[in-house]
JSON list of C-alpha atoms in Angstrom, two decimals:
[
{"chain": "A", "resi": 699, "resn": "MET", "atom": "CA", "xyz": [-63.30, -5.99, -96.75]},
{"chain": "A", "resi": 700, "resn": "LYS", "atom": "CA", "xyz": [-62.96, -2.26, -96.00]},
{"chain": "A", "resi": 701, "resn": "THR", "atom": "CA", "xyz": [-60.55, -1.43, -93.20]},
{"chain": "A", "resi": 702, "resn": "ALA", "atom": "CA", "xyz": [-60.85, 1.47, -90.78]},
{"chain": "A", "resi": 703, "resn": "LEU", "atom": "CA", "xyz": [-59.21, 4.75, -91.69]},
{"chain": "A", "resi": 704, "resn": "PHE", "atom": "CA", "xyz": [-58.66, 7.18, -88.85]},
{"chain": "A", "resi": 705, "resn": "LYS", "atom": "CA", "xyz": [-56.13, 9.74, -87.66]},
{"chain": "A", "resi": 706, "resn": "VAL", "atom": "CA", "xyz": [-54.80, 9.54, -84.11]},
{"chain": "A", "resi": 707, "resn": "ILE", "atom": "CA", "xyz": [-55.09, 13.01, -82.58]},
{"chain": "A", "resi": 708, "resn": "LYS", "atom": "CA", "xyz": [-54.21, 11.87, -79.04]},
{"chain": "A", "resi": 709, "resn": "ALA", "atom": "CA", "xyz": [-53.08, 8.34, -78.30]},
{"chain": "A", "resi": 710, "resn": "GLY", "atom": "CA", "xyz": [-54.35, 8.12, -74.73]},
{"chain": "A", "resi": 711, "resn": "LEU", "atom": "CA", "xyz": [-52.27, 6.68, -71.90]},
{"chain": "A", "resi": 712, "resn": "GLN", "atom": "CA", "xyz": [-51.69, 3.19, -73.34]},
{"chain": "A", "resi": 713, "resn": "THR", "atom": "CA", "xyz": [-53.77, 2.60, -76.45]},
{"chain": "A", "resi": 714, "resn": "ARG", "atom": "CA", "xyz": [-52.64, -0.46, -78.36]},
{"chain": "A", "resi": 715, "resn": "VAL", "atom": "CA", "xyz": [-53.81, -2.69, -81.18]},
{"chain": "A", "resi": 716, "resn": "GLN", "atom": "CA", "xyz": [-54.80, -6.00, -79.56]},
{"chain": "A", "resi": 717, "resn": "ASP", "atom": "CA", "xyz": [-56.39, -9.25, -80.64]},
{"chain": "A", "resi": 718, "resn": "LEU", "atom": "CA", "xyz": [-57.09, -12.44, -78.71]},
{"chain": "A", "resi": 719, "resn": "GLY", "atom": "CA", "xyz": [-53.40, -13.46, -78.57]},
{"chain": "A", "resi": 720, "resn": "ARG", "atom": "CA", "xyz": [-51.22, -16.25, -79.92]},
{"chain": "A", "resi": 721, "resn": "TYR", "atom": "CA", "xyz": [-51.74, -19.59, -78.23]},
{"chain": "A", "resi": 722, "resn": "GLY", "atom": "CA", "xyz": [-49.64, -22.73, -78.63]},
{"chain": "A", "resi": 723, "resn": "TYR", "atom": "CA", "xyz": [-46.18, -21.23, -78.19]},
{"chain": "A", "resi": 724, "resn": "GLN", "atom": "CA", "xyz": [-45.85, -21.34, -74.39]},
{"chain": "A", "resi": 725, "resn": "GLN", "atom": "CA", "xyz": [-43.49, -24.33, -74.64]},
{"chain": "A", "resi": 726, "resn": "PHE", "atom": "CA", "xyz": [-41.08, -21.98, -76.44]},
{"chain": "A", "resi": 727, "resn": "GLY", "atom": "CA", "xyz": [-41.32, -19.34, -73.70]},
{"chain": "A", "resi": 728, "resn": "ILE", "atom": "CA", "xyz": [-43.71, -17.08, -75.62]},
{"chain": "A", "resi": 729, "resn": "SER", "atom": "CA", "xyz": [-46.66, -15.70, -73.68]},
{"chain": "A", "resi": 730, "resn": "PRO", "atom": "CA", "xyz": [-50.06, -15.71, -75.48]},
{"chain": "A", "resi": 731, "resn": "SER", "atom": "CA", "xyz": [-50.44, -11.97, -74.80]},
{"chain": "A", "resi": 732, "resn": "GLY", "atom": "CA", "xyz": [-53.61, -10.45, -76.30]},
{"chain": "A", "resi": 733, "resn": "ALA", "atom": "CA", "xyz": [-56.36, -8.28, -74.89]},
{"chain": "A", "resi": 734, "resn": "MET", "atom": "CA", "xyz": [-56.97, -8.22, -71.13]},
{"chain": "A", "resi": 735, "resn": "ASP", "atom": "CA", "xyz": [-60.75, -8.61, -71.59]},
{"chain": "A", "resi": 736, "resn": "PRO", "atom": "CA", "xyz": [-61.38, -11.14, -74.38]},
{"chain": "A", "resi": 737, "resn": "TYR", "atom": "CA", "xyz": [-65.15, -11.08, -73.76]},
{"chain": "A", "resi": 738, "resn": "SER", "atom": "CA", "xyz": [-65.36, -7.35, -74.58]},
{"chain": "A", "resi": 739, "resn": "VAL", "atom": "CA", "xyz": [-63.17, -7.80, -77.67]},
{"chain": "A", "resi": 740, "resn": "GLN", "atom": "CA", "xyz": [-65.35, -10.58, -79.03]},
{"chain": "A", "resi": 741, "resn": "VAL", "atom": "CA", "xyz": [-68.63, -8.74, -78.34]},
{"chain": "A", "resi": 742, "resn": "ALA", "atom": "CA", "xyz": [-67.25, -5.52, -79.86]},
{"chain": "A", "resi": 743, "resn": "ASN", "atom": "CA", "xyz": [-66.25, -7.38, -83.03]},
{"chain": "A", "resi": 744, "resn": "LEU", "atom": "CA", "xyz": [-69.62, -9.11, -83.33]},
{"chain": "A", "resi": 745, "resn": "LEU", "atom": "CA", "xyz": [-71.44, -5.79, -82.95]},
{"chain": "A", "resi": 746, "resn": "VAL", "atom": "CA", "xyz": [-69.66, -4.36, -86.02]},
{"chain": "A", "resi": 747, "resn": "GLY", "atom": "CA", "xyz": [-69.92, -7.53, -88.09]},
{"chain": "A", "resi": 748, "resn": "ASN", "atom": "CA", "xyz": [-66.32, -8.74, -87.74]},
{"chain": "A", "resi": 749, "resn": "SER", "atom": "CA", "xyz": [-64.90, -12.12, -86.86]},
{"chain": "A", "resi": 750, "resn": "THR", "atom": "CA", "xyz": [-64.45, -12.40, -83.08]},
{"chain": "A", "resi": 751, "resn": "LYS", "atom": "CA", "xyz": [-60.68, -12.71, -83.68]},
{"chain": "A", "resi": 752, "resn": "GLU", "atom": "CA", "xyz": [-60.27, -9.33, -85.41]},
{"chain": "A", "resi": 753, "resn": "ALA", "atom": "CA", "xyz": [-57.89, -6.80, -83.84]},
{"chain": "A", "resi": 754, "resn": "VAL", "atom": "CA", "xyz": [-59.30, -3.82, -81.93]},
{"chain": "A", "resi": 755, "resn": "LEU", "atom": "CA", "xyz": [-57.92, -0.80, -80.11]},
{"chain": "A", "resi": 756, "resn": "GLU", "atom": "CA", "xyz": [-57.45, -1.41, -76.37]},
{"chain": "A", "resi": 757, "resn": "ALA", "atom": "CA", "xyz": [-57.41, 1.83, -74.34]},
{"chain": "A", "resi": 758, "resn": "THR", "atom": "CA", "xyz": [-56.10, 1.76, -70.77]},
{"chain": "A", "resi": 759, "resn": "ILE", "atom": "CA", "xyz": [-57.08, 4.30, -68.06]},
{"chain": "A", "resi": 760, "resn": "ILE", "atom": "CA", "xyz": [-57.22, 7.32, -70.46]},
{"chain": "A", "resi": 761, "resn": "GLY", "atom": "CA", "xyz": [-58.65, 6.84, -73.94]},
{"chain": "A", "resi": 762, "resn": "PRO", "atom": "CA", "xyz": [-57.61, 8.18, -77.33]},
{"chain": "A", "resi": 763, "resn": "VAL", "atom": "CA", "xyz": [-58.99, 10.91, -79.56]},
{"chain": "A", "resi": 764, "resn": "LEU", "atom": "CA", "xyz": [-59.45, 9.75, -83.15]},
{"chain": "A", "resi": 765, "resn": "GLN", "atom": "CA", "xyz": [-60.66, 11.49, -86.31]},
{"chain": "A", "resi": 766, "resn": "ALA", "atom": "CA", "xyz": [-62.51, 9.39, -88.89]},
{"chain": "A", "resi": 767, "resn": "LEU", "atom": "CA", "xyz": [-60.96, 9.63, -92.35]},
{"chain": "A", "resi": 768, "resn": "SER", "atom": "CA", "xyz": [-63.91, 7.76, -93.85]},
{"chain": "A", "resi": 769, "resn": "ASP", "atom": "CA", "xyz": [-67.40, 6.78, -92.70]},
{"chain": "A", "resi": 770, "resn": "LEU", "atom": "CA", "xyz": [-66.96, 4.04, -90.08]},
{"chain": "A", "resi": 771, "resn": "THR", "atom": "CA", "xyz": [-69.22, 1.71, -88.14]},
{"chain": "A", "resi": 772, "resn": "ILE", "atom": "CA", "xyz": [-67.70, 1.32, -84.70]},
{"chain": "A", "resi": 773, "resn": "THR", "atom": "CA", "xyz": [-68.49, 0.23, -81.17]},
{"chain": "A", "resi": 774, "resn": "VAL", "atom": "CA", "xyz": [-66.94, 0.83, -77.75]},
{"chain": "A", "resi": 775, "resn": "CYS", "atom": "CA", "xyz": [-67.12, -2.01, -75.22]},
{"chain": "A", "resi": 776, "resn": "GLY", "atom": "CA", "xyz": [-65.47, -2.81, -71.90]},
{"chain": "A", "resi": 777, "resn": "GLY", "atom": "CA", "xyz": [-64.86, -0.16, -69.26]},
{"chain": "A", "resi": 778, "resn": "ASN", "atom": "CA", "xyz": [-66.83, 3.08, -69.29]},
{"chain": "A", "resi": 779, "resn": "PHE", "atom": "CA", "xyz": [-64.61, 5.81, -70.74]},
{"chain": "A", "resi": 780, "resn": "SER", "atom": "CA", "xyz": [-67.55, 8.14, -71.53]},
{"chain": "A", "resi": 781, "resn": "PRO", "atom": "CA", "xyz": [-67.16, 7.97, -75.32]},
{"chain": "A", "resi": 782, "resn": "LYS", "atom": "CA", "xyz": [-68.16, 11.02, -77.33]},
{"chain": "A", "resi": 783, "resn": "VAL", "atom": "CA", "xyz": [-68.50, 11.87, -81.01]},
{"chain": "A", "resi": 784, "resn": "ASP", "atom": "CA", "xyz": [-67.99, 15.58, -81.65]},
{"chain": "A", "resi": 785, "resn": "GLU", "atom": "CA", "xyz": [-68.47, 16.24, -77.91]},
{"chain": "A", "resi": 786, "resn": "ARG", "atom": "CA", "xyz": [-71.86, 14.45, -77.84]},
{"chain": "A", "resi": 787, "resn": "GLU", "atom": "CA", "xyz": [-72.31, 11.30, -75.78]},
{"chain": "A", "resi": 788, "resn": "ALA", "atom": "CA", "xyz": [-71.93, 8.09, -77.79]},
{"chain": "A", "resi": 789, "resn": "PRO", "atom": "CA", "xyz": [-73.37, 4.70, -76.81]},
{"chain": "A", "resi": 790, "resn": "MET", "atom": "CA", "xyz": [-71.41, 1.82, -75.37]},
{"chain": "A", "resi": 791, "resn": "TRP", "atom": "CA", "xyz": [-72.02, -1.84, -76.22]},
{"chain": "A", "resi": 792, "resn": "LYS", "atom": "CA", "xyz": [-73.87, -0.79, -79.40]},
{"chain": "A", "resi": 793, "resn": "SER", "atom": "CA", "xyz": [-72.61, -0.19, -82.93]},
{"chain": "A", "resi": 794, "resn": "PHE", "atom": "CA", "xyz": [-72.99, 3.26, -84.48]},
{"chain": "A", "resi": 795, "resn": "LEU", "atom": "CA", "xyz": [-71.86, 5.24, -87.52]},
{"chain": "A", "resi": 796, "resn": "ILE", "atom": "CA", "xyz": [-69.18, 7.88, -87.29]},
{"chain": "A", "resi": 797, "resn": "LYS", "atom": "CA", "xyz": [-68.93, 10.09, -90.38]},
{"chain": "A", "resi": 798, "resn": "LYS", "atom": "CA", "xyz": [-65.78, 11.23, -92.16]},
{"chain": "A", "resi": 799, "resn": "GLY", "atom": "CA", "xyz": [-64.25, 14.16, -90.24]},
{"chain": "A", "resi": 800, "resn": "GLN", "atom": "CA", "xyz": [-66.00, 13.44, -86.96]},
{"chain": "A", "resi": 801, "resn": "ILE", "atom": "CA", "xyz": [-63.97, 13.10, -83.77]},
{"chain": "A", "resi": 802, "resn": "LEU", "atom": "CA", "xyz": [-64.30, 10.11, -81.44]},
{"chain": "A", "resi": 803, "resn": "SER", "atom": "CA", "xyz": [-62.95, 10.79, -77.96]},
{"chain": "A", "resi": 804, "resn": "LEU", "atom": "CA", "xyz": [-62.69, 8.52, -74.96]},
{"chain": "A", "resi": 805, "resn": "GLY", "atom": "CA", "xyz": [-62.01, 10.20, -71.63]},
{"chain": "A", "resi": 806, "resn": "SER", "atom": "CA", "xyz": [-60.74, 8.78, -68.37]},
{"chain": "A", "resi": 807, "resn": "CYS", "atom": "CA", "xyz": [-62.19, 5.51, -67.15]},
{"chain": "A", "resi": 808, "resn": "LYS", "atom": "CA", "xyz": [-65.26, 5.85, -64.95]},
{"chain": "A", "resi": 809, "resn": "GLN", "atom": "CA", "xyz": [-65.60, 2.10, -64.44]},
{"chain": "A", "resi": 810, "resn": "GLY", "atom": "CA", "xyz": [-63.13, -0.64, -65.35]},
{"chain": "A", "resi": 811, "resn": "ALA", "atom": "CA", "xyz": [-59.61, -0.06, -66.63]},
{"chain": "A", "resi": 812, "resn": "ARG", "atom": "CA", "xyz": [-59.81, -0.87, -70.34]},
{"chain": "A", "resi": 813, "resn": "ALA", "atom": "CA", "xyz": [-62.13, -0.04, -73.21]},
{"chain": "A", "resi": 814, "resn": "TYR", "atom": "CA", "xyz": [-62.14, -1.64, -76.65]},
{"chain": "A", "resi": 815, "resn": "ILE", "atom": "CA", "xyz": [-62.90, 0.13, -79.92]},
{"chain": "A", "resi": 816, "resn": "ALA", "atom": "CA", "xyz": [-63.86, -2.15, -82.81]},
{"chain": "A", "resi": 817, "resn": "PHE", "atom": "CA", "xyz": [-64.16, -0.95, -86.41]},
{"chain": "A", "resi": 818, "resn": "SER", "atom": "CA", "xyz": [-66.24, -2.67, -89.07]},
{"chain": "A", "resi": 819, "resn": "GLY", "atom": "CA", "xyz": [-63.76, -4.21, -91.48]},
{"chain": "A", "resi": 820, "resn": "GLY", "atom": "CA", "xyz": [-61.02, -4.34, -88.86]},
{"chain": "A", "resi": 821, "resn": "ILE", "atom": "CA", "xyz": [-57.75, -2.50, -88.45]},
{"chain": "A", "resi": 822, "resn": "ASP", "atom": "CA", "xyz": [-54.98, -2.71, -91.03]},
{"chain": "A", "resi": 823, "resn": "VAL", "atom": "CA", "xyz": [-51.76, -1.87, -89.23]},
{"chain": "A", "resi": 824, "resn": "GLN", "atom": "CA", "xyz": [-48.90, -0.65, -91.36]},
{"chain": "A", "resi": 825, "resn": "TRP", "atom": "CA", "xyz": [-45.65, -1.96, -89.90]},
{"chain": "A", "resi": 826, "resn": "PHE", "atom": "CA", "xyz": [-42.52, 0.02, -90.57]}
]
């Protein structure tokens, strides 16, 4: 499976990698955590051909600016952050191709508080 390669140009206000959480540990005092809008996460993943449990980027209030380092199939679901690719309007709730070198930008939220960016193949986070 090919994982998404992108460069973070601007992180946005609170952009995080999120999945659906970790259930079954509440008895140990551990919250399930996970994305605030699991419906949008699952739909976003299905639209790019991933498992519904795959991690996505969750943007809050102000979205990120990302540069594709390879050709990527992505989707943006959830709140309306007016996504753009190279300053041209990009669709929401629909998968589309972003080419190597293109810039995906999400602005401020117009509706809702969080948007979810899913990448075909998922996100491989390198932990330090």
